[in-house]
Coordinates of C-alpha atoms and ligand atoms in Angstrom, one line a residue:
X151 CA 55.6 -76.6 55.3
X152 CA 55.9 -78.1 51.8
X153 CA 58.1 -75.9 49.2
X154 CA 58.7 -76.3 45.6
X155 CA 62.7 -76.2 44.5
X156 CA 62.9 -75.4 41.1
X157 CA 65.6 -75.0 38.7
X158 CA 64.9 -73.0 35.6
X159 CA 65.7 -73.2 31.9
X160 CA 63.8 -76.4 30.7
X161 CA 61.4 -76.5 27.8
X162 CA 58.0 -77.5 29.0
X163 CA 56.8 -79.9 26.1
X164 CA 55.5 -82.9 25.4
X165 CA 51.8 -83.8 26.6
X166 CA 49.8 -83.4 29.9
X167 CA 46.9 -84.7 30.3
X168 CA 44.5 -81.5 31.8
X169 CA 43.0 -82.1 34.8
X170 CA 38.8 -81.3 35.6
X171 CA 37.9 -77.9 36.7
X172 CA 38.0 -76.9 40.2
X173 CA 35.6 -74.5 39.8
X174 CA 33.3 -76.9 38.9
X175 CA 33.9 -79.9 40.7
X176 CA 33.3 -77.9 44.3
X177 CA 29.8 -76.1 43.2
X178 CA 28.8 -79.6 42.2
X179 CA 29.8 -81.2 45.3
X180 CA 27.9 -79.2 47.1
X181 CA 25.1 -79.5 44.8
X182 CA 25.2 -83.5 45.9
X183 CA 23.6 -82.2 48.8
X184 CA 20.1 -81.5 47.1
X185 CA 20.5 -85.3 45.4
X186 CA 19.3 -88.5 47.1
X187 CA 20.6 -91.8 46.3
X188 CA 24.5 -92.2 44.6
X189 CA 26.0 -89.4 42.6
X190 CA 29.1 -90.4 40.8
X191 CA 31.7 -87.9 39.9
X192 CA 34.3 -88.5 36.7
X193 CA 37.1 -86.5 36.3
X194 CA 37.7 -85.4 39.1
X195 CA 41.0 -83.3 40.0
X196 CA 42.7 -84.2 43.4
X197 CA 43.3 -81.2 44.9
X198 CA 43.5 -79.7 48.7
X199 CA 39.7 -77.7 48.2
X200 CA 38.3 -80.8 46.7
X201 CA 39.4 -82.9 50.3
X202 CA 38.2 -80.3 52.0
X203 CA 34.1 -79.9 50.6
X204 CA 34.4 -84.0 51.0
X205 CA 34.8 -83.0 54.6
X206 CA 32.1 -80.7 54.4
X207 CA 29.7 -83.5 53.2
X208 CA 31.0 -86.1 55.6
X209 CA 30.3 -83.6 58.4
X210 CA 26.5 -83.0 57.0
X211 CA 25.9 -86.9 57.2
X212 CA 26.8 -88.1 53.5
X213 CA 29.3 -90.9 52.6
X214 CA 32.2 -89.6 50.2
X215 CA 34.0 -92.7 48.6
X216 CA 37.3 -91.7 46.7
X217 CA 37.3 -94.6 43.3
X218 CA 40.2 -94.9 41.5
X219 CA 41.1 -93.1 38.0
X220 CA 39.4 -89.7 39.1
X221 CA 36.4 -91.1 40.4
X222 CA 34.2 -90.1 43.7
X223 CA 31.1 -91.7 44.6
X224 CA 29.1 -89.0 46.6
X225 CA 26.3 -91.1 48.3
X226 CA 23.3 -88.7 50.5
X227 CA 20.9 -90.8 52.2
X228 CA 19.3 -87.6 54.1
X229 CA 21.1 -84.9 55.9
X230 CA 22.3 -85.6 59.8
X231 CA 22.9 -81.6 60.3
X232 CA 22.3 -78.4 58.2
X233 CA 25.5 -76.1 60.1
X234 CA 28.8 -76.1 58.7
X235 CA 31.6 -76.0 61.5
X236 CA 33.8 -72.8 61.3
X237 CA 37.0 -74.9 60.8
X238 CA 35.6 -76.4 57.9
X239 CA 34.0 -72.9 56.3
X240 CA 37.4 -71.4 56.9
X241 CA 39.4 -73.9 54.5
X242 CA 38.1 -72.5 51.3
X243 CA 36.2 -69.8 49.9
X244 CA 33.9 -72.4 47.9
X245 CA 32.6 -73.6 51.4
X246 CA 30.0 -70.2 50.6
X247 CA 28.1 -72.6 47.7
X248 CA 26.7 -74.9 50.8
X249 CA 24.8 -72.1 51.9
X250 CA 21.9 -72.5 48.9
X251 CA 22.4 -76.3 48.4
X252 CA 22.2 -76.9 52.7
X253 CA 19.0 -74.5 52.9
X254 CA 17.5 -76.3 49.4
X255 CA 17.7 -79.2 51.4
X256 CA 16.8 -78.7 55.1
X257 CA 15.1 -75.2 55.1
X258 CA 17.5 -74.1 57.0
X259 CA 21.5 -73.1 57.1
X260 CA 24.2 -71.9 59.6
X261 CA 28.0 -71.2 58.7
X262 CA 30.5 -68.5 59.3
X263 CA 32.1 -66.1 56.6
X264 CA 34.4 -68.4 54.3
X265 CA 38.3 -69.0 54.0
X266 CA 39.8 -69.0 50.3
X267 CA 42.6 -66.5 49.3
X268 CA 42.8 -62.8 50.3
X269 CA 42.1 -60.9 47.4
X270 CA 40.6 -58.1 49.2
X271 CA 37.0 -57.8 50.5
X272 CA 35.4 -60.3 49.2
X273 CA 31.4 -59.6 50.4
X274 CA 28.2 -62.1 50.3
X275 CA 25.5 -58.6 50.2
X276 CA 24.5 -60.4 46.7
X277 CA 23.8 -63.7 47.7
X278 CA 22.2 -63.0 51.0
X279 CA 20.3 -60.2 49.3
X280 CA 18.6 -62.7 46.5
X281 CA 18.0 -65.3 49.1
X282 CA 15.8 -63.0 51.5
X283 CA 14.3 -62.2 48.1
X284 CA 13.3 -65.6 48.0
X285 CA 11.8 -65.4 51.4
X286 CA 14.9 -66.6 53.6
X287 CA 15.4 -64.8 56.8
X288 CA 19.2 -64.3 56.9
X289 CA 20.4 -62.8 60.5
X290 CA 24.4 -62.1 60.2
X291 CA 26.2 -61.9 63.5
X292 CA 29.8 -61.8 64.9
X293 CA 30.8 -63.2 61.0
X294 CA 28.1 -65.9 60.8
X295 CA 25.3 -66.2 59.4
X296 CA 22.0 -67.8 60.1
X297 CA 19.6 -68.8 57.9
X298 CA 15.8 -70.0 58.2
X299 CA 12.8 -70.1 55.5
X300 CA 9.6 -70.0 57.8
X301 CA 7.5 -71.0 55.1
X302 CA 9.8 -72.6 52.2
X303 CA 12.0 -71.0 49.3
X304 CA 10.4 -69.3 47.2
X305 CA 10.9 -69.1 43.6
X306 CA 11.6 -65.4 42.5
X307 CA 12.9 -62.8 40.0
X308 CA 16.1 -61.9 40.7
X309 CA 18.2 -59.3 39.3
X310 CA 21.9 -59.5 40.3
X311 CA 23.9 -55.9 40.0
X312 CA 27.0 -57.8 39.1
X313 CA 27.2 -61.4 37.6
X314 CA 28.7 -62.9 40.5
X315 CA 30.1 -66.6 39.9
X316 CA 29.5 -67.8 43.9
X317 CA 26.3 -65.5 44.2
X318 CA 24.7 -67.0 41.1
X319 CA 25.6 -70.8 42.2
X320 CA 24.0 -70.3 45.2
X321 CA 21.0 -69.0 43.8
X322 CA 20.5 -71.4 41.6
X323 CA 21.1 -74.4 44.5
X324 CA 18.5 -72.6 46.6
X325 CA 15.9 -72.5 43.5
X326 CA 16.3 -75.8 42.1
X327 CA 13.7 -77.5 45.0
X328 CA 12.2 -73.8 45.8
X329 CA 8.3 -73.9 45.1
X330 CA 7.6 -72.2 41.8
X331 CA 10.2 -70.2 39.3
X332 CA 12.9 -68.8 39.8
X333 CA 14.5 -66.2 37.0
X334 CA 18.0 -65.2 37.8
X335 CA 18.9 -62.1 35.2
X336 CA 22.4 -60.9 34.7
X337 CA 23.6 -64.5 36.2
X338 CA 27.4 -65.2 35.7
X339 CA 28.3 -66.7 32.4
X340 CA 31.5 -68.6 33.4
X341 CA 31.6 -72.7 32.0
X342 CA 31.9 -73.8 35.3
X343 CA 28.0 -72.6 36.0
X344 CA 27.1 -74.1 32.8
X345 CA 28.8 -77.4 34.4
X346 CA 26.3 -77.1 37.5
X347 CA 23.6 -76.5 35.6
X348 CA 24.2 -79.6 33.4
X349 CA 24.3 -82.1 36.6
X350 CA 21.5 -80.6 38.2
X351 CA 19.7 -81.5 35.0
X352 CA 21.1 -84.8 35.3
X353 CA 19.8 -85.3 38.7
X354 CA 15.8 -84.0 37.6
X355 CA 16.0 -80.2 38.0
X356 CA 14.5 -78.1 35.4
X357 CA 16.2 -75.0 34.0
X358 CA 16.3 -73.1 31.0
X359 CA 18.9 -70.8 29.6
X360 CA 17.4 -67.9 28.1
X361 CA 19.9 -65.8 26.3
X362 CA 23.0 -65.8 27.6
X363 CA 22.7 -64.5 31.4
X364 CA 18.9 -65.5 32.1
X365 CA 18.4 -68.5 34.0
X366 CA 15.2 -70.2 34.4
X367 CA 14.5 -72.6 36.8
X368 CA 11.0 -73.9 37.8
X369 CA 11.7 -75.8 41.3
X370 CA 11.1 -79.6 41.9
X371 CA 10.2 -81.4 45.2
X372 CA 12.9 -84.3 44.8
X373 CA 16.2 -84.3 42.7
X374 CA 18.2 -88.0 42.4
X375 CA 21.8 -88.2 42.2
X376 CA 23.1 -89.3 38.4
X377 CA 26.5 -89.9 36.7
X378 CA 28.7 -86.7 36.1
X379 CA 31.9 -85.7 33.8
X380 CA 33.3 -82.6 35.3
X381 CA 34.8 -80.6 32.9
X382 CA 38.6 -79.8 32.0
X383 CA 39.9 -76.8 34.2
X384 CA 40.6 -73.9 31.7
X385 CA 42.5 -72.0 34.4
X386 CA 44.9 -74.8 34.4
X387 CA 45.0 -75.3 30.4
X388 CA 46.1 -71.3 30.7
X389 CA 48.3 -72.3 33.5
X390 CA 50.5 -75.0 31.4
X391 CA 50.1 -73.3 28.1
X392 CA 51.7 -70.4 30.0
X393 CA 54.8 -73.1 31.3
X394 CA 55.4 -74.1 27.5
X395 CA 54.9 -70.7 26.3
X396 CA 57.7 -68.7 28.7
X397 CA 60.1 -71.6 28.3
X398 CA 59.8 -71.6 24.6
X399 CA 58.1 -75.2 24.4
X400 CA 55.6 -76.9 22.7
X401 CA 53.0 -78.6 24.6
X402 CA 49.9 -80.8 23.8
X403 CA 47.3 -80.4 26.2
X404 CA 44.9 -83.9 26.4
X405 CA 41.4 -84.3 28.1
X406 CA 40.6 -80.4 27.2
X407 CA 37.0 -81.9 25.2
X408 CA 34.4 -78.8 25.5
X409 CA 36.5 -76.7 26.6
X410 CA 36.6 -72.9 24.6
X411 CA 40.0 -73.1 23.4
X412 CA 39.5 -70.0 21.9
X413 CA 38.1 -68.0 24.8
X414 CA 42.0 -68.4 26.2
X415 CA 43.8 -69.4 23.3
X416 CA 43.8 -65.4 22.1
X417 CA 45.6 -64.3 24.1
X418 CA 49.0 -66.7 23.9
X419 CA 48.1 -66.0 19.8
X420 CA 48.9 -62.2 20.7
X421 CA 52.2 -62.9 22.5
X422 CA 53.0 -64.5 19.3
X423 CA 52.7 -68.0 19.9
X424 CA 50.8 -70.8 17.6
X425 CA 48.1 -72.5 19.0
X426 CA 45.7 -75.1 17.6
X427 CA 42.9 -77.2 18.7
X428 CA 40.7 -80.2 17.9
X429 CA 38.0 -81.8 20.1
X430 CA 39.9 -83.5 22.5
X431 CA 43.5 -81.3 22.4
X432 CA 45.2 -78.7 22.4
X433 CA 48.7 -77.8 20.9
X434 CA 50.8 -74.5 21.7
X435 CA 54.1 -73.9 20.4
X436 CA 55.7 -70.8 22.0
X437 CA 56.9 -67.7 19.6
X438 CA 60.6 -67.5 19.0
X439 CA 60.4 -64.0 21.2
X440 CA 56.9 -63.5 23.2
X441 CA 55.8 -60.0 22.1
X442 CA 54.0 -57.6 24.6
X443 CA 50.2 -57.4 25.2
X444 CA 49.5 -53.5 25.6
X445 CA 46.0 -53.9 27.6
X446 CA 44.3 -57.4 29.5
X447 CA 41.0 -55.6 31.8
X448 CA 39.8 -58.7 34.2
X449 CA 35.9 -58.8 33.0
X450 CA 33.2 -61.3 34.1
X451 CA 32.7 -64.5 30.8
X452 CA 33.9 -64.2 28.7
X453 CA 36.2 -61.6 29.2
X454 CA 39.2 -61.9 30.7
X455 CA 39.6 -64.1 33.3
X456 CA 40.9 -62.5 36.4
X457 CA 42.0 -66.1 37.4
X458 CA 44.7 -65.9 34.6
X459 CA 45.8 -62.3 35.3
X460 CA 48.8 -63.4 37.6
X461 CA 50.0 -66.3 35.1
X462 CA 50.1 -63.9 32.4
X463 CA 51.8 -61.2 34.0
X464 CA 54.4 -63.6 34.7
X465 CA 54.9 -64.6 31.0
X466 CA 54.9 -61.1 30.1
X467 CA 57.1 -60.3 32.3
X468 CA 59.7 -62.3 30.1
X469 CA 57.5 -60.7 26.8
X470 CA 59.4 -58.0 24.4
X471 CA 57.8 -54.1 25.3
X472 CA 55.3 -53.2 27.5
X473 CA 51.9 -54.6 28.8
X474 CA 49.4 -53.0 31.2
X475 CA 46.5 -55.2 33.0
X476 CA 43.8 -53.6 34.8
X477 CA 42.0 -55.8 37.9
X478 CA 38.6 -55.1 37.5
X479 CA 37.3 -57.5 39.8
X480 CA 39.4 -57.8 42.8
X481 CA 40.8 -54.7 45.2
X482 CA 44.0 -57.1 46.4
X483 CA 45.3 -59.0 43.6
X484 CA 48.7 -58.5 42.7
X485 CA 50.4 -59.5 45.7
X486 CA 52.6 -62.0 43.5
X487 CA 54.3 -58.8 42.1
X488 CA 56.4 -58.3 44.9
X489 CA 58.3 -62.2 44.0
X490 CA 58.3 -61.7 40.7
X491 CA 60.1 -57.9 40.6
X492 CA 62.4 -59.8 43.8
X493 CA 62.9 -62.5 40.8
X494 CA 63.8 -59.7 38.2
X495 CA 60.6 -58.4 36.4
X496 CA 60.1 -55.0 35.9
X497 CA 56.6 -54.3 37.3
X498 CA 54.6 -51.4 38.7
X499 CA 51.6 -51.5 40.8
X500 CA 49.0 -48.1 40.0
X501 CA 46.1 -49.2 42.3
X502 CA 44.1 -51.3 39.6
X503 CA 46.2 -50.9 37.2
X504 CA 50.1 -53.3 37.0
X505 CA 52.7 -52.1 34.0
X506 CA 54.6 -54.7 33.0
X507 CA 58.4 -54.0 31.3
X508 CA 59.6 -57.4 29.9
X509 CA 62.8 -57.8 30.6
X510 CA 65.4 -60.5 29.1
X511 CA 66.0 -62.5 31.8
X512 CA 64.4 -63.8 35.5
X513 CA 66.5 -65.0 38.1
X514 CA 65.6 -67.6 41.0
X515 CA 65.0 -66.4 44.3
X516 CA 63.7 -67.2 47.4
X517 CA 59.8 -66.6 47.5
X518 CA 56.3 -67.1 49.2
X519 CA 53.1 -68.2 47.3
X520 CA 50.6 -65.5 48.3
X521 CA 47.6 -67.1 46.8
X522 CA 46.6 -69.9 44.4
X523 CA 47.2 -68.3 41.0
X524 CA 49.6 -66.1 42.6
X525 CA 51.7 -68.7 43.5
X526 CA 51.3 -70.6 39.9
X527 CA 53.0 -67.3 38.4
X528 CA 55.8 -68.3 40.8
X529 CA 55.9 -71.2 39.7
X530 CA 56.3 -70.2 35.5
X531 CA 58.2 -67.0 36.3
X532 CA 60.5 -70.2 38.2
X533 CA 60.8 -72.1 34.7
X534 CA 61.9 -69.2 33.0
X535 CA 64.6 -67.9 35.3
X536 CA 68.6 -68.7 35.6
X537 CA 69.3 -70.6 38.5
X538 CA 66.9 -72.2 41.4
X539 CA 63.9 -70.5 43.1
X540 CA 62.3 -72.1 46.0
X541 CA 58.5 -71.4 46.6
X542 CA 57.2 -71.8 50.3
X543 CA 53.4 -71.7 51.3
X544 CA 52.5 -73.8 48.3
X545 CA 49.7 -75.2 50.0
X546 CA 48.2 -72.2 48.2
X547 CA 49.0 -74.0 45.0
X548 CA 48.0 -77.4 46.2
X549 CA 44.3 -75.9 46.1
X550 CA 43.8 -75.5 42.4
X551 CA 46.3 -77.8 41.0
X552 CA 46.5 -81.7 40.8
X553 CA 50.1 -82.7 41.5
X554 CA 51.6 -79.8 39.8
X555 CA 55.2 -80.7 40.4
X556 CA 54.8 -84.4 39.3
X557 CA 53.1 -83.1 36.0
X558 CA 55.5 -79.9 35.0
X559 CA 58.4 -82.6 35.6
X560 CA 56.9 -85.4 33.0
X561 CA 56.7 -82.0 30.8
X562 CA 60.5 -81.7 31.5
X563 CA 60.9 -78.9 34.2
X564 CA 63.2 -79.7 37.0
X565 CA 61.2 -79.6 40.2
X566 CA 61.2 -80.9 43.0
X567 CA 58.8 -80.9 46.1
X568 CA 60.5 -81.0 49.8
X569 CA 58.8 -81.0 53.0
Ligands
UD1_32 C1 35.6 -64.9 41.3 C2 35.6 -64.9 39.8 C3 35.8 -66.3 39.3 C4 37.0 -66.9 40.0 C5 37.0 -66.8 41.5 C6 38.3 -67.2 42.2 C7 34.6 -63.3 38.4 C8 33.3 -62.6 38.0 N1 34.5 -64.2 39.3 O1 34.4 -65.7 41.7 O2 35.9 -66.3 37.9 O3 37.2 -68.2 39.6 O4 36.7 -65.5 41.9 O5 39.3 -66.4 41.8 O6 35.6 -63.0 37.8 N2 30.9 -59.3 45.1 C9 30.1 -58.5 45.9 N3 29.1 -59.0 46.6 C10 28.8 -60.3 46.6 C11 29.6 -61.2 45.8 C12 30.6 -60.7 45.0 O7 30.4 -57.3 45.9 O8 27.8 -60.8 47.3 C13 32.0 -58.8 44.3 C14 33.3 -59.3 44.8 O9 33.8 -58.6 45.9 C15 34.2 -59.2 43.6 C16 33.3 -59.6 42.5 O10 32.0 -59.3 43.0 O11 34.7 -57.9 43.5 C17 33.4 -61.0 42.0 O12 32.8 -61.8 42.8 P1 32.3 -63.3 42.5 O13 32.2 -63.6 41.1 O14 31.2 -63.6 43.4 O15 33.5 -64.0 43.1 P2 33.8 -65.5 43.1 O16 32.5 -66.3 43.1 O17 34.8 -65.7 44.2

């Protein structure tokens, strides 16, 4: 099992250049699904869930080609299968956004209940519930589910109850080659959707924004595949923003173009620290002495994310006073606190609710990376501490972030990755 040795104290500084966005890249490779022909993919991040939807696609019959410089050629000359192997539906929780793209495609869809971090029940009643809207019989037993269209997707008006990221991408994979419209209200507002919706344009679909959570899509009998940027991943911006700000560096961030600097920028401006951005960068420099952030609620876009709840608990664990974050969208997601009190934070767990006391100083410890962004708030809490911490299970860690040792140690931390 790989581990990450870190010794603390270093100034993260200098530049990185910001890898594309995860949570874009993997709706979009499943989207390659509904595209015939050759879909080219820019920017994209190597990362452990990326490997494992080119798996997923190789198993359905396509032909992933890995280019060099972040490129991956995605080619679908026709589907060989339309199931999805449990192994492979257990590697990640984004395996869930074949469901639409596979039934889109071949009428038809069979895969188990997805892998992906434990965050605490994580339920499909909103996606399955829109697709038999859309005239998909979905039978679910012994945690898989089965799903048929007897007579085609059809196009529908859907209201979702919550703006569901994975429930709204799959929706809109099933619409795009449904017959007739498709108007998804109250759809998630994140980037990363906005990214989808962008390549599906690219490839022929048609859909209209209306407002800011109505999506409009009137359904096509043939998408192509096209050339595609992905965008920059804000979680990871946050991520190494956070490294520079808790080791009092200053960082420029590179490749960050239309990304909304501001939508994270906040709140590293409230802990006191100085950040500006242009079109293509981003520049932090961390305050002399982080100051507290009384109250971060995870929200749905653009509120907070609750992606950056654990890497900024771990900053403000180092921040002057006291901050309190409630976790509005997940039952189970503060199972990092546990490492970070063991490496010397002060923080209490209330149900949904985590009070943070900054104190001055972190210390390295032994620890265990409980989920993705869990285990990145090891990983800062790391930098900031006296003395080494070792972090085990980072395959978590491997999943949302390209080479993350390689790239914190051209910033200037002291890392080290040991098998
Ligand atoms: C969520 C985050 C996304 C983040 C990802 C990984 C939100 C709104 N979504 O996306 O930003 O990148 O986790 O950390 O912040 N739910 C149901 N029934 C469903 C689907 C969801 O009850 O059918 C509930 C979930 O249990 C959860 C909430 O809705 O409480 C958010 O779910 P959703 O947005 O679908 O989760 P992800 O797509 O995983």
């Amino acid at each position: 099992m790989n581990r990450l040795i870190i010794k603390g104290g270093n100034r993260i500084g200098g530049e990185i250049k910001l890898q594309g966005a995860k949570n874009s890249i993997l709706p979009i490779m499943s989207a390659t699904v509904l595209a015939k022909g050759e879909t080219i993919l820019k920017n994209c991040p190597e990362l452990s869930d990326v490997y494992a939807a080119g798996r997923i696609l190789t198993h359905l019959g396509c032909r992933v080609r890995k280019e060099k410089d972040g490129v991956l050629s995605i080619s679908n000359n026709g589907l060989d299968k339309c199931s999805i192997p449990d192994k492979l539906m257990c590697e990640m929780r984004s395996s869930i956004i074949f469901l639409g793209a596979v039934l889109g495609e071949c009428g038809e869809c069979s895969l188990c209940f997805p892998g992906g971090c434990q965050l605490g029940p994580r339920p499909l009643d909103i996606h399955l519930s829109a697709l038999r809207k859309m005239g998909v019989n979905v039978v679910e037993e012994h945690g898989c589910i089965k799903c048929r269209t007897p007579h085609g997707i059809k196009g529908s008006n859907i209201m979702l109850p919550f703006p569901s990221v994975g429930a709204t991408e799959n929706i809109i994979l099933a619409a795009v080659r449904a017959s007739g419209d498709t108007e998804i209200r109250n759809a998630a507002r994140e980037p990363e959707i906005h990214d989808l919706l962008s390549y599906l344009r690219a490839c022929g679909a048609k859909i209209e924004c209306a407002g800011e959570s109505t999506i409009h899509i009137s359904g096509v009998s043939s998408l192509h595949g096209c050339e595609h940027s992905i965008m920059p991943d804000r979680i990871a911006a946050a991520t190494y923003m956070a490294a520079s700000a808790v080791t009092d560096g200053a960082l420029r961030l590179t490749n960050t173009g239309g990304l909304d600097a501001d939508s994270f920028s906040v709140f590293f401006e409230q802990m006191g620290c100085s950040v500006y951005h242009d079109q293509e960068s981003i520049y932090i420099k961390s305050g002399k002495k982080l100051k507290a952030i009384k109250s971060l609620k995870t929200m749905p876009y653009p509120g907070f994310p609750t992606d950056m709840q654990a890497i900024m608990m771990a900053v403000l664990s180092r921040a002057e006073g006291t901050s309190v974050f409630e976790e509005n969208i997940f039952e189970s997601r503060y199972k990092h606190v546990d490492a970070l009190n063991k490496m010397g934070a002060d923080i209490k767990v209330y149900g949904k609710i985590a009070v943070v006391e900054g104190v001055n100083r972190l210390y390295g410890a032994d620890v265990r990376a409980t989920d993705l962004r869990g285990g990145a708030s090891m990983v800062l809490a790391a930098l900031s501490a006296e003395g080494t911490t070792t972090i085990s299970d980072i395959n978590h860690i491997d999943r949302g972030y390209e080479k993350i040792d390689v790239i914190l140690s051209s910033a200037g931390a002291e890392i080290e990755r040991k098998s």
